[in-house]
Amino acid sequence: GAEIVIDFLAGILEYIHHPDVYSMKSIRLCDHMIATIQEVLLRIVLLRLSELDQSLPQSQAVLYMEKLLYWQSVLFAAANKQKQFLGLFCFLLYLRLSGTDSQVREAAANLWRLLLVQKPEETSQVLLRATTNKHSILFEGFQNLTKMDNEHFLTWIDQDRKVLDSVFFSALSQPWAEFVAEENRNTEETAKGRMYKRREKLKYWSSQARSGEVIIHRHETSCDHWRSNIYASEAAKKQRAAQDQQNNIAFNQSSWTKLKRRLERPCGLLESKLPEKWQLDQTEGRNRMRLRMILDADPHLRDYRPKRQASRGPGQHRRSTVSSRQKTPSKAKPPGSSVSNTPESKPTKSPSSTEQDTSIDTEDGDGDDGDEFEMVGDPRIAGDEYEDKNRKVLRSLHRNDQVEHVHNVSRIVGLEGSEGLLILGKYHLYLLDGLFQRSDGEVVNASQAPQDERDSYLLMISGREAREGDILTRKTEQEVRSWRRDEVLSISKRRFLFRDVAIEIFFNDGRSYLLTTNTPQSRDDLFQKLSSKTSVAIARPLSAADEGNWRFESVQSAADASQSLGSRFTSVFAQNNANPSTRKWMQGEMSNFNYLMHINTMAGRTFNDLTQYPVFPWVIADYTSEELDLTDPRSFRDLSKPMGCQTPERQAEFRDRYQSFAEMGDHNAPPFHYGTHYSTAMIVTSYLIRLQPFVQSYLLLQGGSFDHPDRLFYSIEKAWVSASRENMTDVRELIPEFFYLSEFLMNRNEFNFGERQGNGGTIDNVELPPWAKGDPRIFIAKNREALESEHVSKTLHHWIDLIFGHKQQGEAALEATNVFHHLSYRGARDLDKIEDPVERLATIGIIHNFGQTPYQVFQRSHPAREDGKHILKQVDTIAENLIRLPSAVFEINDRVNSLQYSTKNDRLMCTGPSKINIGPTYDKYMQWGFVDGGIRFYTRDTKKLLGLFEHVHVGQLSCVLLADSQTLVTGGHDCVISVWGVNHAVNPIELQPRGSLFGHRTAVNTLAASRSFRTLLSASDDGQILLWDLNRLEIMRKLTLPGGPRVGCARIHDVNGTLMICRGPDLGLYTLNGETLVEQNVCTEDDIIVSCAFYEGSGNVYLKRNLVFTGHRKGVVN
């Protein structure tokens, strides 16, 4: 490629040296670059000329030399600036001349001739430097080349070869060798530099490639991450949208269900004609009495059948929400396990089972005891779908509320438990069913939670280990409950399965919940947080002005008090009457019923857990007489002895049993008198079998159907005879409902219990003793009267010693024949230390199903009640001696609208028309009746306006009532009742709407409320009377009264729930559940009742007579 380069460079130089081009200034400024081109050209010429040896074809050498002849002008012009070029060129030409190829030699001779012609001086100087005086003939020979032809010149060269070789090789070979060495050195350095640059370039390219790969990898990674983020974001949006849609559908369904229920409820637009079904509400009133019956929301799901009809063969269907249970292993089962009216009681089934859930709609089998169910999953539940439970939790919070603490808990309801979350918010407390927070903080469905993190004890008693979910969770999984922090009344530590893992939370509205945790440590942590975050304090200061004092006192527990070393030391040596409740009872300031209920609460007995239900004694022994004589001691049961010792023969048999077990010497099974207990879940549910929701719990124990009719609770007398004399496996006591709730004795829901054998007849209402005259209300009243009688008051402390006191355990229990199976006592076995799962399951089954002895409240003998002669008499016993004061207490010169007693000021507060004082301090009052249909709040002393609310109703207000200091109820001419929340702790006073109640067709004219039972009575101009639930803001029932004048006034007894309704001259008394007690005309001619009131006493003391006061238009008070 040398020729190509030569042609290229020579062409450039020829163009540059053209006069027109070289005269350009820009060309002249590039002399250095032109010189470089010339130098490169000459070096290539020398390089190529040196390669023209014998190895190259002759034709190429000749062509090359001819090319040099062609570019002679350019080459020799460049040689002017390269002095060394001519010498080296001459040396190389001589080498070609000394060759053997004739054509090459002739071409070389032509070049020599050209040099001598073109560059005579420069060539001569080269030859002169190469020759000496001795070789002058050689110089002359070359000079004569221009005068001779090539043949003669070449001949001369051949003749003087030796001389010429010595001259040229000695003089010109050295510069050539140096030139070649220099060029080689430069070439090598250039090659090294080029190689270095190439390496650097390769490194640069490599780094660029690596950086490009990194960039591409980062791009790909970021793109993948970006795509995954976008996908996750869009998927989350889609899931949230789907969840929102599901929530909206659920909300709409719930709203529609509520609307449908409202439309079909009594007084609704589409009032249902189906028979109404009722269930007992959990709201507690005074003395923790649960009196309210509310409509059953799902009566169609409860088509229960008796055992006989359930076993008549296929073709009949039963709907139930129960589980089939395994029986407790025989080796761990105490002798005698059931309770009934007859000795042939069927053993109850243990709730500790691992069998599959039973279905809700299956065919019945042929056998009496072989009914098996299969749980059918809800087809609407999609197992593959993911739901953001954390978002669901956040959506359940109230506006502006924040989550502070989250705890996994289980809500105990009867015999079952519903797992969920207890959330402590900044302003509210939340209870969410069916959710679980895993250890990593993720909220999932309780059925999807890891088994090792769930409450294993709850799973075992429910028989749902390794199963997806439970019935109770599915029924309530959408339910969210919430309360303001100030609505928490009390928090008490409780036990569940004799483990310190439970707390019971009581609220101001009369409801309570029993919650369990996994470990005692988590229970204590939860208790501490709840106590510090809510307004509840363990040692809560009670003020007389606090309207919730009575409720707080009724749920106080001795176990909740802080136990310092000093307090524990003092309690050991203190007398039992150191307890404030005990002192009140001894002094006659607390009724027997209230005291027993308070002791049950102190002992951890609760309505929420059927295995720890409150215990009350049998007090009457006479169930055969036509009249009950409460002055005859023989009418009463012996309270100094347990039920197993009511007869000497029975006591002897139980002592022999104890002695037999003691002689066996089994250290793992200590001897006992009674294998069954006086209080079990089966006993409670058998007593309350005619009420919901206890029917479901009973069926849960019985495998889905009622027991044989002869084994059901159908007679008071038979139950007493069985428990006191005939049945060695029956030592049951009573429950509180025997002393205040007549509805549990009546089959209002018309359950089909079947027919007894022989001519026993159909089981319906409970058979009452003759002295009850067939009226359950008379039986309850007589039973309560017997409980509060002087005879029982004198001996009740003996029964307390047996159940809650020092005769419960130890030597005193042995002497009193009062020892039960050892597993019914706390501390007999530590469930957490039992490693064998089968043994643990059996032990849990016994504890949960066969009775738990209450916590021992009193360590010493309980003191007796003081002589009743020194007790201050109540108004109900001296009503005939009431006289009018000689002068008025005060006068307001206007119609009296309301009277309240202020404990803060120790004075009677009176208001005129359209005014009402606001408790509990009565330093504010409310006024209405203005043109704008509004309500105004003022301070009582300065008349300063604290709040103004206009147009509360469409039209004018017709009546106003303060249900409590924070709940305002208004009725208007628009036939609507509105319920408001009042916050009078701020200025101005805040009035927040809670709901509206619809049902009346004319203006509402009368309102009455019960704080303890959270019940509202309303009456309208057309005579319609309705009862409302203030907790749920729903109707409870419509009272159907005979025609007459419209209601003038009404009241609700805050202790026993009795309703008093006055219409014109007529006064009617009714139970809280609408049963008529008395209806009577109490006025003289042309007179009507304008006001009425109950005498309620202090609430803790039993009233022998219920007193009512009526104010008449003529100014008479009766």
PDB file of N, CA and C in Angstrom, residues 1049-1095:
ATOM      1  N   CYS A1049     -99.054  11.383  81.703  1.00  0.00           N
ATOM      2  CA  CYS A1049     -97.707  11.323  82.268  1.00  0.00           C
ATOM      3  C   CYS A1049     -97.299   9.857  82.383  1.00  0.00           C
ATOM      4  N   ALA A1050     -96.007   9.629  82.507  1.00  0.00           N
ATOM      5  CA  ALA A1050     -95.482   8.264  82.599  1.00  0.00           C
ATOM      6  C   ALA A1050     -94.146   8.300  83.312  1.00  0.00           C
ATOM      7  N   ARG A1051     -93.804   7.196  83.925  1.00  0.00           N
ATOM      8  CA  ARG A1051     -92.520   7.036  84.594  1.00  0.00           C
ATOM      9  C   ARG A1051     -92.058   5.579  84.455  1.00  0.00           C
ATOM     10  N   ILE A1052     -90.725   5.392  84.545  1.00  0.00           N
ATOM     11  CA  ILE A1052     -90.130   4.055  84.554  1.00  0.00           C
ATOM     12  C   ILE A1052     -89.348   3.899  85.844  1.00  0.00           C
ATOM     13  N   HIS A1053     -89.668   2.858  86.597  1.00  0.00           N
ATOM     14  CA  HIS A1053     -88.974   2.577  87.846  1.00  0.00           C
ATOM     15  C   HIS A1053     -87.527   2.214  87.530  1.00  0.00           C
ATOM     16  N   ASP A1054     -86.571   2.950  88.086  1.00  0.00           N
ATOM     17  CA  ASP A1054     -85.172   2.774  87.723  1.00  0.00           C
ATOM     18  C   ASP A1054     -84.530   1.574  88.415  1.00  0.00           C
ATOM     19  N   VAL A1055     -85.238   0.938  89.342  1.00  0.00           N
ATOM     20  CA  VAL A1055     -84.681  -0.223  90.047  1.00  0.00           C
ATOM     21  C   VAL A1055     -85.249  -1.524  89.505  1.00  0.00           C
ATOM     22  N   ASN A1056     -86.572  -1.635  89.397  1.00  0.00           N
ATOM     23  CA  ASN A1056     -87.171  -2.885  88.928  1.00  0.00           C
ATOM     24  C   ASN A1056     -87.778  -2.790  87.537  1.00  0.00           C
ATOM     25  N   GLY A1057     -87.705  -1.607  86.885  1.00  0.00           N
ATOM     26  CA  GLY A1057     -88.161  -1.468  85.521  1.00  0.00           C
ATOM     27  C   GLY A1057     -89.653  -1.367  85.332  1.00  0.00           C
ATOM     28  N   THR A1058     -90.425  -1.232  86.386  1.00  0.00           N
ATOM     29  CA  THR A1058     -91.879  -1.134  86.261  1.00  0.00           C
ATOM     30  C   THR A1058     -92.265   0.151  85.532  1.00  0.00           C
ATOM     31  N   LEU A1059     -93.229   0.033  84.633  1.00  0.00           N
ATOM     32  CA  LEU A1059     -93.741   1.190  83.902  1.00  0.00           C
ATOM     33  C   LEU A1059     -95.015   1.680  84.574  1.00  0.00           C
ATOM     34  N   MET A1060     -95.122   2.990  84.755  1.00  0.00           N
ATOM     35  CA  MET A1060     -96.349   3.595  85.250  1.00  0.00           C
ATOM     36  C   MET A1060     -96.846   4.559  84.176  1.00  0.00           C
ATOM     37  N   ILE A1061     -98.064   4.313  83.715  1.00  0.00           N
ATOM     38  CA  ILE A1061     -98.657   5.123  82.655  1.00  0.00           C
ATOM     39  C   ILE A1061    -100.003   5.633  83.147  1.00  0.00           C
ATOM     40  N   CYS A1062    -100.147   6.933  83.113  1.00  0.00           N
ATOM     41  CA  CYS A1062    -101.374   7.561  83.597  1.00  0.00           C
ATOM     42  C   CYS A1062    -102.113   8.177  82.411  1.00  0.00           C
ATOM     43  N   ARG A1063    -103.398   7.776  82.279  1.00  0.00           N
ATOM     44  CA  ARG A1063    -104.232   8.297  81.201  1.00  0.00           C
ATOM     45  C   ARG A1063    -105.542   8.783  81.813  1.00  0.00           C
ATOM     46  N   GLY A1064    -105.663  10.075  81.892  1.00  0.00           N
ATOM     47  CA  GLY A1064    -106.854  10.632  82.526  1.00  0.00           C
ATOM     48  C   GLY A1064    -106.926  10.225  83.979  1.00  0.00           C
ATOM     49  N   PRO A1065    -108.000   9.571  84.403  1.00  0.00           N
ATOM     50  CA  PRO A1065    -108.104   9.135  85.805  1.00  0.00           C
ATOM     51  C   PRO A1065    -107.512   7.754  86.049  1.00  0.00           C
ATOM     52  N   ASP A1066    -107.038   7.091  84.979  1.00  0.00           N
ATOM     53  CA  ASP A1066    -106.587   5.704  85.097  1.00  0.00           C
ATOM     54  C   ASP A1066    -105.072   5.639  85.271  1.00  0.00           C
ATOM     55  N   LEU A1067    -104.663   4.735  86.141  1.00  0.00           N
ATOM     56  CA  LEU A1067    -103.240   4.461  86.367  1.00  0.00           C
ATOM     57  C   LEU A1067    -102.983   3.003  86.035  1.00  0.00           C
ATOM     58  N   GLY A1068    -101.944   2.750  85.236  1.00  0.00           N
ATOM     59  CA  GLY A1068    -101.592   1.385  84.877  1.00  0.00           C
ATOM     60  C   GLY A1068    -100.133   1.103  85.193  1.00  0.00           C
ATOM     61  N   LEU A1069     -99.890  -0.073  85.747  1.00  0.00           N
ATOM     62  CA  LEU A1069     -98.527  -0.524  86.023  1.00  0.00           C
ATOM     63  C   LEU A1069     -98.243  -1.730  85.146  1.00  0.00           C
ATOM     64  N   TYR A1070     -97.073  -1.720  84.518  1.00  0.00           N
ATOM     65  CA  TYR A1070     -96.693  -2.767  83.571  1.00  0.00           C
ATOM     66  C   TYR A1070     -95.226  -3.119  83.804  1.00  0.00           C
ATOM     67  N   THR A1071     -94.883  -4.336  83.434  1.00  0.00           N
ATOM     68  CA  THR A1071     -93.471  -4.721  83.512  1.00  0.00           C
ATOM     69  C   THR A1071     -92.704  -4.047  82.380  1.00  0.00           C
ATOM     70  N   LEU A1072     -91.388  -4.108  82.490  1.00  0.00           N
ATOM     71  CA  LEU A1072     -90.560  -3.512  81.453  1.00  0.00           C
ATOM     72  C   LEU A1072     -90.772  -4.189  80.107  1.00  0.00           C
ATOM     73  N   ASN A1073     -91.296  -5.412  80.117  1.00  0.00           N
ATOM     74  CA  ASN A1073     -91.542  -6.153  78.895  1.00  0.00           C
ATOM     75  C   ASN A1073     -93.007  -6.133  78.487  1.00  0.00           C
ATOM     76  N   GLY A1074     -93.780  -5.180  79.043  1.00  0.00           N
ATOM     77  CA  GLY A1074     -95.134  -4.929  78.568  1.00  0.00           C
ATOM     78  C   GLY A1074     -96.225  -5.747  79.207  1.00  0.00           C
ATOM     79  N   GLU A1075     -95.937  -6.555  80.219  1.00  0.00           N
ATOM     80  CA  GLU A1075     -96.978  -7.341  80.879  1.00  0.00           C
ATOM     81  C   GLU A1075     -97.746  -6.469  81.879  1.00  0.00           C
ATOM     82  N   THR A1076     -99.037  -6.611  81.866  1.00  0.00           N
ATOM     83  CA  THR A1076     -99.881  -5.793  82.738  1.00  0.00           C
ATOM     84  C   THR A1076     -99.815  -6.302  84.172  1.00  0.00           C
ATOM     85  N   LEU A1077     -99.552  -5.370  85.088  1.00  0.00           N
ATOM     86  CA  LEU A1077     -99.568  -5.695  86.513  1.00  0.00           C
ATOM     87  C   LEU A1077    -100.878  -5.257  87.152  1.00  0.00           C
ATOM     88  N   VAL A1078    -101.275  -4.030  86.899  1.00  0.00           N
ATOM     89  CA  VAL A1078    -102.532  -3.524  87.447  1.00  0.00           C
ATOM     90  C   VAL A1078    -102.992  -2.347  86.601  1.00  0.00           C
ATOM     91  N   GLU A1079    -104.278  -2.211  86.443  1.00  0.00           N
ATOM     92  CA  GLU A1079    -104.891  -1.054  85.800  1.00  0.00           C
ATOM     93  C   GLU A1079    -106.075  -0.638  86.676  1.00  0.00           C
ATOM     94  N   GLN A1080    -106.098   0.633  87.082  1.00  0.00           N
ATOM     95  CA  GLN A1080    -107.095   1.047  88.071  1.00  0.00           C
ATOM     96  C   GLN A1080    -107.392   2.535  87.941  1.00  0.00           C
ATOM     97  N   ASN A1081    -108.644   2.879  88.203  1.00  0.00           N
ATOM     98  CA  ASN A1081    -109.053   4.290  88.266  1.00  0.00           C
ATOM     99  C   ASN A1081    -108.757   4.787  89.678  1.00  0.00           C
ATOM    100  N   VAL A1082    -107.922   5.814  89.785  1.00  0.00           N
ATOM    101  CA  VAL A1082    -107.490   6.277  91.105  1.00  0.00           C
ATOM    102  C   VAL A1082    -107.968   7.702  91.386  1.00  0.00           C
ATOM    103  N   CYS A1083    -108.853   8.200  90.582  1.00  0.00           N
ATOM    104  CA  CYS A1083    -109.304   9.586  90.735  1.00  0.00           C
ATOM    105  C   CYS A1083    -110.777   9.634  91.114  1.00  0.00           C
ATOM    106  N   THR A1084    -111.133  10.737  91.711  1.00  0.00           N
ATOM    107  CA  THR A1084    -112.535  11.019  91.973  1.00  0.00           C
ATOM    108  C   THR A1084    -113.165  11.593  90.713  1.00  0.00           C
ATOM    109  N   GLU A1085    -114.394  11.882  90.772  1.00  0.00           N
ATOM    110  CA  GLU A1085    -115.120  12.376  89.601  1.00  0.00           C
ATOM    111  C   GLU A1085    -114.537  13.709  89.130  1.00  0.00           C
ATOM    112  N   ASP A1086    -114.438  13.858  87.825  1.00  0.00           N
ATOM    113  CA  ASP A1086    -113.940  15.079  87.166  1.00  0.00           C
ATOM    114  C   ASP A1086    -112.484  15.399  87.528  1.00  0.00           C
ATOM    115  N   ASP A1087    -111.706  14.417  87.904  1.00  0.00           N
ATOM    116  CA  ASP A1087    -110.298  14.654  88.230  1.00  0.00           C
ATOM    117  C   ASP A1087    -109.441  13.778  87.328  1.00  0.00           C
ATOM    118  N   ILE A1088    -108.240  14.222  87.043  1.00  0.00           N
ATOM    119  CA  ILE A1088    -107.306  13.452  86.233  1.00  0.00           C
ATOM    120  C   ILE A1088    -105.926  13.528  86.872  1.00  0.00           C
ATOM    121  N   ILE A1089    -105.076  12.596  86.447  1.00  0.00           N
ATOM    122  CA  ILE A1089    -103.691  12.563  86.942  1.00  0.00           C
ATOM    123  C   ILE A1089    -102.838  13.431  86.023  1.00  0.00           C
ATOM    124  N   VAL A1090    -102.084  14.348  86.616  1.00  0.00           N
ATOM    125  CA  VAL A1090    -101.238  15.242  85.818  1.00  0.00           C
ATOM    126  C   VAL A1090     -99.752  14.970  86.039  1.00  0.00           C
ATOM    127  N   SER A1091     -99.403  14.237  87.097  1.00  0.00           N
ATOM    128  CA  SER A1091     -97.997  13.898  87.335  1.00  0.00           C
ATOM    129  C   SER A1091     -97.930  12.627  88.150  1.00  0.00           C
ATOM    130  N   CYS A1092     -96.812  11.942  88.061  1.00  0.00           N
ATOM    131  CA  CYS A1092     -96.651  10.677  88.778  1.00  0.00           C
ATOM    132  C   CYS A1092     -95.181  10.463  89.080  1.00  0.00           C
ATOM    133  N   ALA A1093     -94.922   9.594  90.072  1.00  0.00           N
ATOM    134  CA  ALA A1093     -93.547   9.296  90.457  1.00  0.00           C
ATOM    135  C   ALA A1093     -93.511   7.983  91.210  1.00  0.00           C
ATOM    136  N   PHE A1094     -92.334   7.331  91.189  1.00  0.00           N
ATOM    137  CA  PHE A1094     -92.085   6.119  91.953  1.00  0.00           C
ATOM    138  C   PHE A1094     -91.236   6.468  93.162  1.00  0.00           C
ATOM    139  N   TYR A1095     -91.434   5.712  94.212  1.00  0.00           N
ATOM    140  CA  TYR A1095     -90.468   5.734  95.301  1.00  0.00           C
ATOM    141  C   TYR A1095     -89.497   4.582  95.064  1.00  0.00           C
TER     142      TYR A1095
END
